[in-house]
PDB file of C-alpha atoms in Angstrom:
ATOM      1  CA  UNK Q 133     145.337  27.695 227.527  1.00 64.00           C
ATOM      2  CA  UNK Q 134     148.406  30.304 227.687  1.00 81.00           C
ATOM      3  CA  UNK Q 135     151.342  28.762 226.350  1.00 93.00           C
ATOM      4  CA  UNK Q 136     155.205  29.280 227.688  1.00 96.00           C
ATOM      5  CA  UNK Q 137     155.679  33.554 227.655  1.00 96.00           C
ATOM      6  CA  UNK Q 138     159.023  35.226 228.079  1.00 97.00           C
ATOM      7  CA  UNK Q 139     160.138  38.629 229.159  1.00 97.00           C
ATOM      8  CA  UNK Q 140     161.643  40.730 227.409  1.00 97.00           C
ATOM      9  CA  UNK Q 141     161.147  39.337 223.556  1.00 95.00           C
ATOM     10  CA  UNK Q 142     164.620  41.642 223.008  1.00 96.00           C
ATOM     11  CA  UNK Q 143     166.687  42.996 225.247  1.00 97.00           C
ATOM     12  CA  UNK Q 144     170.334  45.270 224.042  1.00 97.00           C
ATOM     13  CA  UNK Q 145     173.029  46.010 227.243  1.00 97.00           C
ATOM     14  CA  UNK Q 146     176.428  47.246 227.701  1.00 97.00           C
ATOM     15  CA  UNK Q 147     179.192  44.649 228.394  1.00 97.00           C
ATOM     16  CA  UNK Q 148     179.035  44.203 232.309  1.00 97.00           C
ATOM     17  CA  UNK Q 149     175.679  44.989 232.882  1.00 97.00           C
ATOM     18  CA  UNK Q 150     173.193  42.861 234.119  1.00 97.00           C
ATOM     19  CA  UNK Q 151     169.987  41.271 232.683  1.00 98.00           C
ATOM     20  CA  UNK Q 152     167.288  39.445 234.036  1.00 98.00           C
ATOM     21  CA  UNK Q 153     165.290  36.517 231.492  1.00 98.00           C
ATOM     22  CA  UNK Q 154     161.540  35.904 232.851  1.00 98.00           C
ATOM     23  CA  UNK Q 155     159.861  32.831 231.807  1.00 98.00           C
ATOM     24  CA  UNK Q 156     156.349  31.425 232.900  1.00 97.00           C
ATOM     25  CA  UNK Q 157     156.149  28.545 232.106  1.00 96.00           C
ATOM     26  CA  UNK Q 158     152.747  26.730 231.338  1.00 95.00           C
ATOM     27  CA  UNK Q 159     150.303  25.936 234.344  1.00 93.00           C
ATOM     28  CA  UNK Q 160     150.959  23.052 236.123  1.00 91.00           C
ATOM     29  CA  UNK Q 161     154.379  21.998 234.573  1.00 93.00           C
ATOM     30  CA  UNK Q 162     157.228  20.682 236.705  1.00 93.00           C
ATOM     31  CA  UNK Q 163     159.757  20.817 234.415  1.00 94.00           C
ATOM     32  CA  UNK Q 164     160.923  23.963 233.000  1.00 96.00           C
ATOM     33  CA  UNK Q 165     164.268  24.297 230.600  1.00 97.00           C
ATOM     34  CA  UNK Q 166     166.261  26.525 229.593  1.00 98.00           C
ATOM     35  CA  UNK Q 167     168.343  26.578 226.224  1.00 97.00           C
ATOM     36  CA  UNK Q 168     170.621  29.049 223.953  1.00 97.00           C
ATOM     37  CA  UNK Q 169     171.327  29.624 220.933  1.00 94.00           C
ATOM     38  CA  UNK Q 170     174.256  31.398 219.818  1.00 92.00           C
ATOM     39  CA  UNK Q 171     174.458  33.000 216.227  1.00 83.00           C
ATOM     40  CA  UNK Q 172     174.596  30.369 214.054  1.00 77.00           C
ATOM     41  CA  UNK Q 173     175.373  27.788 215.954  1.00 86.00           C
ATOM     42  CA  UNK Q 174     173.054  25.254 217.538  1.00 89.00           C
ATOM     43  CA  UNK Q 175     170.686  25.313 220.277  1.00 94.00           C
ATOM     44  CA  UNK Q 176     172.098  24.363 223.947  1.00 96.00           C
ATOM     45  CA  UNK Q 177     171.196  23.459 226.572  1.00 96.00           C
ATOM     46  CA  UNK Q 178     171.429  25.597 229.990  1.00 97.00           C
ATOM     47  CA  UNK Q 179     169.408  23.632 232.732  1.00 96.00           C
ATOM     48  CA  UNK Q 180     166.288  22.287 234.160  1.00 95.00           C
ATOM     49  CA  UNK Q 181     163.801  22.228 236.761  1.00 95.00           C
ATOM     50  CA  UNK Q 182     161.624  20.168 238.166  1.00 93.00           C
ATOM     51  CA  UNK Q 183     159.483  22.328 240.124  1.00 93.00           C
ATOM     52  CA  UNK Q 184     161.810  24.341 242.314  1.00 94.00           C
ATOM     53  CA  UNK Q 185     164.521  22.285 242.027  1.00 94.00           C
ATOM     54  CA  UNK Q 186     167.641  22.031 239.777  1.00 95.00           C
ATOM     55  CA  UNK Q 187     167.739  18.831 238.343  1.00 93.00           C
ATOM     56  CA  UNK Q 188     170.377  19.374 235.785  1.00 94.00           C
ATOM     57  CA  UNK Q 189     172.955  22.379 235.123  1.00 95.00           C
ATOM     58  CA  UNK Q 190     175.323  21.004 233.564  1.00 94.00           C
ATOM     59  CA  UNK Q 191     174.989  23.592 230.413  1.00 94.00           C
ATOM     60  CA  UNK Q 192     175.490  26.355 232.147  1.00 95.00           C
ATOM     61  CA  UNK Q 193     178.341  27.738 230.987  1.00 92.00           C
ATOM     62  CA  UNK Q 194     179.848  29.829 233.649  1.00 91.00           C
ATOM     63  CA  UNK Q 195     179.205  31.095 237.660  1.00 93.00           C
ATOM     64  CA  UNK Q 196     177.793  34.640 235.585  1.00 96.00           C
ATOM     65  CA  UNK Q 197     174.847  32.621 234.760  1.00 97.00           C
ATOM     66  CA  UNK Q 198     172.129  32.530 237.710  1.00 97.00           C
ATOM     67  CA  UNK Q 199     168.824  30.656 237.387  1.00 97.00           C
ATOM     68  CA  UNK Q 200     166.109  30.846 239.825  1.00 97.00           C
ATOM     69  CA  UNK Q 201     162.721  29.105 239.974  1.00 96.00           C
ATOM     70  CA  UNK Q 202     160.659  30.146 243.448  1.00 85.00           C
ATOM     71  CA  UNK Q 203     157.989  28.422 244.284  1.00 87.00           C
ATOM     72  CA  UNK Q 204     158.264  26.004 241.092  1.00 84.00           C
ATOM     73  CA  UNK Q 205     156.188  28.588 238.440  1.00 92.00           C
ATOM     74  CA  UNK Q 206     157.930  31.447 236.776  1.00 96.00           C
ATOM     75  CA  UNK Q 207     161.700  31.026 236.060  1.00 98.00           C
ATOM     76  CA  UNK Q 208     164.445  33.842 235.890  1.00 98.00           C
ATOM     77  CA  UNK Q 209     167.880  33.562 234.392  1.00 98.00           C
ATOM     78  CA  UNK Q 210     170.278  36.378 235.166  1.00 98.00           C
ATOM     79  CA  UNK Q 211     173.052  37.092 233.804  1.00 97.00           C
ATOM     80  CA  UNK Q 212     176.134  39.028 235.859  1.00 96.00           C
ATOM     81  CA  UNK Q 213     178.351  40.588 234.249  1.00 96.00           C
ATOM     82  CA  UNK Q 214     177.577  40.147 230.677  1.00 96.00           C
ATOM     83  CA  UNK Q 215     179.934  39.296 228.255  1.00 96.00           C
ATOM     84  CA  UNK Q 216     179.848  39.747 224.625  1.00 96.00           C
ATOM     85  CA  UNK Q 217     179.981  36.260 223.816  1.00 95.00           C
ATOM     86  CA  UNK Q 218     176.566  35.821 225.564  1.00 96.00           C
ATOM     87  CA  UNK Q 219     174.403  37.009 222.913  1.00 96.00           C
ATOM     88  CA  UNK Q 220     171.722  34.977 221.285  1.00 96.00           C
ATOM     89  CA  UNK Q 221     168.644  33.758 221.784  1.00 95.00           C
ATOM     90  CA  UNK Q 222     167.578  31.973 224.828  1.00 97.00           C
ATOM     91  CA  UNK Q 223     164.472  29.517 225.053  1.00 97.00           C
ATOM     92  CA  UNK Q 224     162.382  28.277 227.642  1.00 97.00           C
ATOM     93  CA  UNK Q 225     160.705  25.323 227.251  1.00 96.00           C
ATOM     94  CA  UNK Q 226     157.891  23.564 229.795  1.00 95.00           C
ATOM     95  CA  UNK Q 227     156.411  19.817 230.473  1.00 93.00           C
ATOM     96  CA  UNK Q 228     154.080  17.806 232.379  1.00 90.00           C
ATOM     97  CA  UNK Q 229     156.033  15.475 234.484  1.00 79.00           C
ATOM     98  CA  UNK Q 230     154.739  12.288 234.055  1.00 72.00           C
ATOM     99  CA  UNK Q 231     155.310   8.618 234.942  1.00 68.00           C
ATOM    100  CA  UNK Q 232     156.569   8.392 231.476  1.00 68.00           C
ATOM    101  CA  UNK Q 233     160.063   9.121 230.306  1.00 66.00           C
ATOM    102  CA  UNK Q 234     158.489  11.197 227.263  1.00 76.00           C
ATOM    103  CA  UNK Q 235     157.165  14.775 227.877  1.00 80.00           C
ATOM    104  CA  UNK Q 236     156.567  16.783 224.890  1.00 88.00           C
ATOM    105  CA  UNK Q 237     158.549  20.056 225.593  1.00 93.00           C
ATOM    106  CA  UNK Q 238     156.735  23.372 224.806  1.00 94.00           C
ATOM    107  CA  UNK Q 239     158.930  26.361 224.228  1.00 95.00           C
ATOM    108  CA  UNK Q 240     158.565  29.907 224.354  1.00 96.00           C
ATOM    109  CA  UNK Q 241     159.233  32.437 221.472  1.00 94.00           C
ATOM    110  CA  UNK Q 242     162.876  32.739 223.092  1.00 95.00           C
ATOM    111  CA  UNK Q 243     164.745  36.237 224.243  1.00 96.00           C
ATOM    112  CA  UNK Q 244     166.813  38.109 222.018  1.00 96.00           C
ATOM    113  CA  UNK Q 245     170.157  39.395 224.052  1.00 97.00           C
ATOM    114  CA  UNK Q 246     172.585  41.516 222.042  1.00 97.00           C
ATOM    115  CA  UNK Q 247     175.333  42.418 224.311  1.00 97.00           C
ATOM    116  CA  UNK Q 248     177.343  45.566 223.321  1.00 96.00           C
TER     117      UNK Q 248
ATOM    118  CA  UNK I   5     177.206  12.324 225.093  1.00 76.00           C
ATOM    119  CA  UNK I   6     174.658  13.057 222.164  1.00 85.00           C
ATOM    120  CA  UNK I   7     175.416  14.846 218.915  1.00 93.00           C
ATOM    121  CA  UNK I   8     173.111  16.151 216.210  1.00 96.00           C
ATOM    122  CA  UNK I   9     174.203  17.108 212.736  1.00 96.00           C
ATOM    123  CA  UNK I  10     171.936  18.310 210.210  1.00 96.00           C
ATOM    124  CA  UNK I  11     174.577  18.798 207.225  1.00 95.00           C
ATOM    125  CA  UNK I  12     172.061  21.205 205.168  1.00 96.00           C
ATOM    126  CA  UNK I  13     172.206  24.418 206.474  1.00 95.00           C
ATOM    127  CA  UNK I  14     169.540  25.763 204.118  1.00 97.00           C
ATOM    128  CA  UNK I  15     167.263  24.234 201.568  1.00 98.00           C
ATOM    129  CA  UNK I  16     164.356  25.457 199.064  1.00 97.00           C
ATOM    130  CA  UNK I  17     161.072  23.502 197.117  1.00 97.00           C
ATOM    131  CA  UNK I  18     158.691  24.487 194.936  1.00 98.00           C
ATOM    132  CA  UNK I  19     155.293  24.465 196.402  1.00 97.00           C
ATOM    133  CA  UNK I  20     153.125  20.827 195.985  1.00 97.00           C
ATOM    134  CA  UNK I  21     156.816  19.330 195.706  1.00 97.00           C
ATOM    135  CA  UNK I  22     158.773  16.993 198.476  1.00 98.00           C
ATOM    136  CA  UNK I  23     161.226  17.655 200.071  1.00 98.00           C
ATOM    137  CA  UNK I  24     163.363  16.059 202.477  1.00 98.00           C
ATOM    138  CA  UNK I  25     165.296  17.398 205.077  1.00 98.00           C
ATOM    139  CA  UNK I  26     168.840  15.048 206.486  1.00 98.00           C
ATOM    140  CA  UNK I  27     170.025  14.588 210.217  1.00 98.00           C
ATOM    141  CA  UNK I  28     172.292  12.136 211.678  1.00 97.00           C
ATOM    142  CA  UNK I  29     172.507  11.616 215.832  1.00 96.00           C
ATOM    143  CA  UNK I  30     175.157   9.560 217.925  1.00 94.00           C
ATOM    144  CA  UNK I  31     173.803   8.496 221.041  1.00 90.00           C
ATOM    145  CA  UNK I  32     175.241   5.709 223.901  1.00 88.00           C
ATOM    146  CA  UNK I  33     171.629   5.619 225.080  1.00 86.00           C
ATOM    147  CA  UNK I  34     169.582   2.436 223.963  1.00 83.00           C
ATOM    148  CA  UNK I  35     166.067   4.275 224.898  1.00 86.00           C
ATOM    149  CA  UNK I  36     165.255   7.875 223.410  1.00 91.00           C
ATOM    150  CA  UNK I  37     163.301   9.887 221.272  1.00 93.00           C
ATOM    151  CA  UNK I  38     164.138  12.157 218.208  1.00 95.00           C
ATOM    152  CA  UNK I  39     161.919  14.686 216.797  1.00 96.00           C
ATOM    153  CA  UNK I  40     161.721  17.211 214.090  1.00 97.00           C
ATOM    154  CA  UNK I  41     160.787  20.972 215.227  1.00 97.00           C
ATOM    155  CA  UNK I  42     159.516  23.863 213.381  1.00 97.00           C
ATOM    156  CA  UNK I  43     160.502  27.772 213.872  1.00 94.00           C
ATOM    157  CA  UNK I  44     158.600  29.605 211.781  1.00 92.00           C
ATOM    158  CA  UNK I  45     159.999  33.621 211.292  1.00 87.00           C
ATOM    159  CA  UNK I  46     159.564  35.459 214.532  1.00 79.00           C
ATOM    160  CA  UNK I  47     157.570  32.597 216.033  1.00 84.00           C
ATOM    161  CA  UNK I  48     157.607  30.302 218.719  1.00 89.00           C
ATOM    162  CA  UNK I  49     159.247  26.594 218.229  1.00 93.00           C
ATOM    163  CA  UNK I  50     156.676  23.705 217.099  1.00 94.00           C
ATOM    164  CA  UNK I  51     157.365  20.008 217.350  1.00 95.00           C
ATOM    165  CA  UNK I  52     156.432  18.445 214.236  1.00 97.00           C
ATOM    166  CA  UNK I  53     156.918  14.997 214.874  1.00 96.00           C
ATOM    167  CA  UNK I  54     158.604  12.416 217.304  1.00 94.00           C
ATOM    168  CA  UNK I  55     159.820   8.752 216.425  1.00 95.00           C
ATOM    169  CA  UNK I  56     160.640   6.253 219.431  1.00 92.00           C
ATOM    170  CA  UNK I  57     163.748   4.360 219.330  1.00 91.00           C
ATOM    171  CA  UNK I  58     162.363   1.157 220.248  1.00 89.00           C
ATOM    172  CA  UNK I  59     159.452   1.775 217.179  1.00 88.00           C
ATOM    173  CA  UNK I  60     160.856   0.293 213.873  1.00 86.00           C
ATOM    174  CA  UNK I  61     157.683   1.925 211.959  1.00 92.00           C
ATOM    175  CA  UNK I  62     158.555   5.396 210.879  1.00 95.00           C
ATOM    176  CA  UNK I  63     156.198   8.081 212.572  1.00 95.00           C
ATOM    177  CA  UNK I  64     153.944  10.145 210.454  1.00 95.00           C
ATOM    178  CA  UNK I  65     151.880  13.311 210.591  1.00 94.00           C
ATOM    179  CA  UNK I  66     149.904  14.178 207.797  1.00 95.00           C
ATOM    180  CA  UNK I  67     152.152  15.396 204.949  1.00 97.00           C
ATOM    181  CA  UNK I  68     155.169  14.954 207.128  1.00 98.00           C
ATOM    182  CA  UNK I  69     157.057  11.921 208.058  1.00 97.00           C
ATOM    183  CA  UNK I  70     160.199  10.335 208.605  1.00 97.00           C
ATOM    184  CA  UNK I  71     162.895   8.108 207.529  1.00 97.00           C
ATOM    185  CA  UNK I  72     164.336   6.192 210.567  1.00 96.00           C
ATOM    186  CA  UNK I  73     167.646   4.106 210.119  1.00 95.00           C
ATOM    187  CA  UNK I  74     168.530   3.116 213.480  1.00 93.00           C
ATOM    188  CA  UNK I  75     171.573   1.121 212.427  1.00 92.00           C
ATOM    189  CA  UNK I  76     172.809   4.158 210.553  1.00 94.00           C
ATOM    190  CA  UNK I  77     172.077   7.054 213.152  1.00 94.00           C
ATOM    191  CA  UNK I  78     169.843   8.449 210.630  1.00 96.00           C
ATOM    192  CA  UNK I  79     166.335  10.449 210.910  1.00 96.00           C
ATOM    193  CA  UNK I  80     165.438  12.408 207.776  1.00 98.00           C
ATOM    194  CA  UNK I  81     161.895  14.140 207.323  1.00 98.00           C
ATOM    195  CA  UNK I  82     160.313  14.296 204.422  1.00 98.00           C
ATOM    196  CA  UNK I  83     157.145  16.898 203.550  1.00 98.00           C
ATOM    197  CA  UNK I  84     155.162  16.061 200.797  1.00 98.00           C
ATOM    198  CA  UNK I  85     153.077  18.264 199.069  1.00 97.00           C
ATOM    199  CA  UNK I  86     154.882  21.385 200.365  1.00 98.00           C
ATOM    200  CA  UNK I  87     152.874  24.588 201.013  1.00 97.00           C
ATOM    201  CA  UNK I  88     153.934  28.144 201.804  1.00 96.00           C
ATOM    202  CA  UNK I  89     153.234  27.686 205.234  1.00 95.00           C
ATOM    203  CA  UNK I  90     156.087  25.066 205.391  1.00 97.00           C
ATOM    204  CA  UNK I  91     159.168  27.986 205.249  1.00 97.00           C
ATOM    205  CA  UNK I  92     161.070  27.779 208.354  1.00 97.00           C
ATOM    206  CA  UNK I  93     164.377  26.639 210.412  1.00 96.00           C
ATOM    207  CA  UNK I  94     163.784  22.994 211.399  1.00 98.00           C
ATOM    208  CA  UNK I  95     165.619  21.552 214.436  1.00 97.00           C
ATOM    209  CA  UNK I  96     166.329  17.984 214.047  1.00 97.00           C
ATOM    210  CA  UNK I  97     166.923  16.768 218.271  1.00 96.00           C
ATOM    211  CA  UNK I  98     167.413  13.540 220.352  1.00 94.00           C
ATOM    212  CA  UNK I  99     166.439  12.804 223.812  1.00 91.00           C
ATOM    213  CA  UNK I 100     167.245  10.094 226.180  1.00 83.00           C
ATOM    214  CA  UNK I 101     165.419  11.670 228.863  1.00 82.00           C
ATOM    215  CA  UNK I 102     164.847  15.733 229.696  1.00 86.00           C
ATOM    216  CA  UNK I 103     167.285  17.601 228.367  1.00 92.00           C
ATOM    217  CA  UNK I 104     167.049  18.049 224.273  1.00 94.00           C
ATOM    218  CA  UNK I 105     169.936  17.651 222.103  1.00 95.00           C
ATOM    219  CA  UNK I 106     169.803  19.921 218.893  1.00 96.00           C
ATOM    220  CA  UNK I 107     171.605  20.446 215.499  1.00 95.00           C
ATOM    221  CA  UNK I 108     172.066  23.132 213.762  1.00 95.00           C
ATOM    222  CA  UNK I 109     169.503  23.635 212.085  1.00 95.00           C
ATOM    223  CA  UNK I 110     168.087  23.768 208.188  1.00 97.00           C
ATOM    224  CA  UNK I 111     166.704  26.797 206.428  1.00 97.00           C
ATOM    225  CA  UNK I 112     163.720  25.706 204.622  1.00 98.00           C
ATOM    226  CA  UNK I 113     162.220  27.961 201.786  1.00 97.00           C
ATOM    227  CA  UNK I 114     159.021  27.351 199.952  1.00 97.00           C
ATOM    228  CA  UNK I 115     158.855  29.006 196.194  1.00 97.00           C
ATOM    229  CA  UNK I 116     155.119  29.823 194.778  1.00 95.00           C
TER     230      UNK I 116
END
């Protein structure tokens, strides 16, 4: 079974450009997250789905942060304009939604932004 | 809101030693879980191992387990009989439900 994939692994832009984050999650989980980590600092939370749906954003940080999930599979964060201090890594992470409040989260090997 | 602190940020064993690895949480939530991930260099995240709130037995996984002190907002893991293969950042994180809170993370180097 293919586990959580994101596009690209790296990715360097200019200070007001725009990038686009993939993630595909893995088949057949509703919930898909997405989380930052800034240099040195510790991993954040951004938001989930649950299938299509937004179920919590309360991490994004600003309106330049966009995150899409059509039709409940792949997700896409976009980010417009960057900023400098959005560099990092960000993570996607995937689970089976259950009737149980535990769903073991399975993450991606994160994107590496580096905005110039 | 929940807060993770892992005060370590890096740490080194000799291989076949123990080691063990701190993290503290605050939490107003009377149900949720805390686990211990693994990064390993250029690789994707790995949970390790989970411990339920409501479970007073500490959770183990083969050479790794954990020292869970609800009263004191403590969850250390300990690896035992380290091996190369252990060298990574290791999240400590909480969850009440969905959304994972993490700390900073500990550098963890194994020495032949």
């Amino acid at each position: 079974e293919a586990g959580v994939t994101q596009f690209p692994s790296h990715s360097v832009i200019e200070k007001g450009q725009t990038v686009t984050l993939r993630c595909d999650p893995i088949s057949g989980h509703d919930n898909l997250y997405w989380y930052r980590r800034v240099m040195g600092k510790e991993i954040k939370f951004l938001l989930h789905f649950v299938k299509e749906s937004k179920q919590d954003e309360s991490g994004m940080p600003n309106n330049r942060f966009l995150a899409e999930r059509t039709g409940g599979t792949y997700s896409t964060l976009k980010v417009q304009p960057a900023e400098l201090e959005d560099s990092g890594v960000y993570f996607c992470a995937s689970s089976q939604r259950t009737g149980s409040s535990y769903n073991e989260q399975f993450f991606g090997p994160g994107t590496r932004l580096t905005v110039l | 809101a929940q807060t993770v602190t892992q005060s370590q940020p890096e740490m080194s064993v000799q291989e076949a030693e123990t080691v063990t690895l701190s993290c503290t949480y605050d939490t107003s939530e009377s149900d949720y879980y805390l686990f211990w991930y693994k990064q390993p260099p250029s690789r994707q995240m790995i949970l390790v191992i989970r411990q339920e709130a409501y479970k007073q037995q500490n959770a183990t996984e083969n050479r790794f387990s954990v020292n869970f002190q609800k009263a004191a907002k403590s969850f250390s893991l300990k690896i035992s009989d380290s091996q190369l293969g252990d060298a990574a950042m290791y999240f400590c994180a909480s969850q009440p439900y969905g959304k994972l809170t993490f700390g900073q993370g500990t550098i963890l180097t194994v020495h032949p």
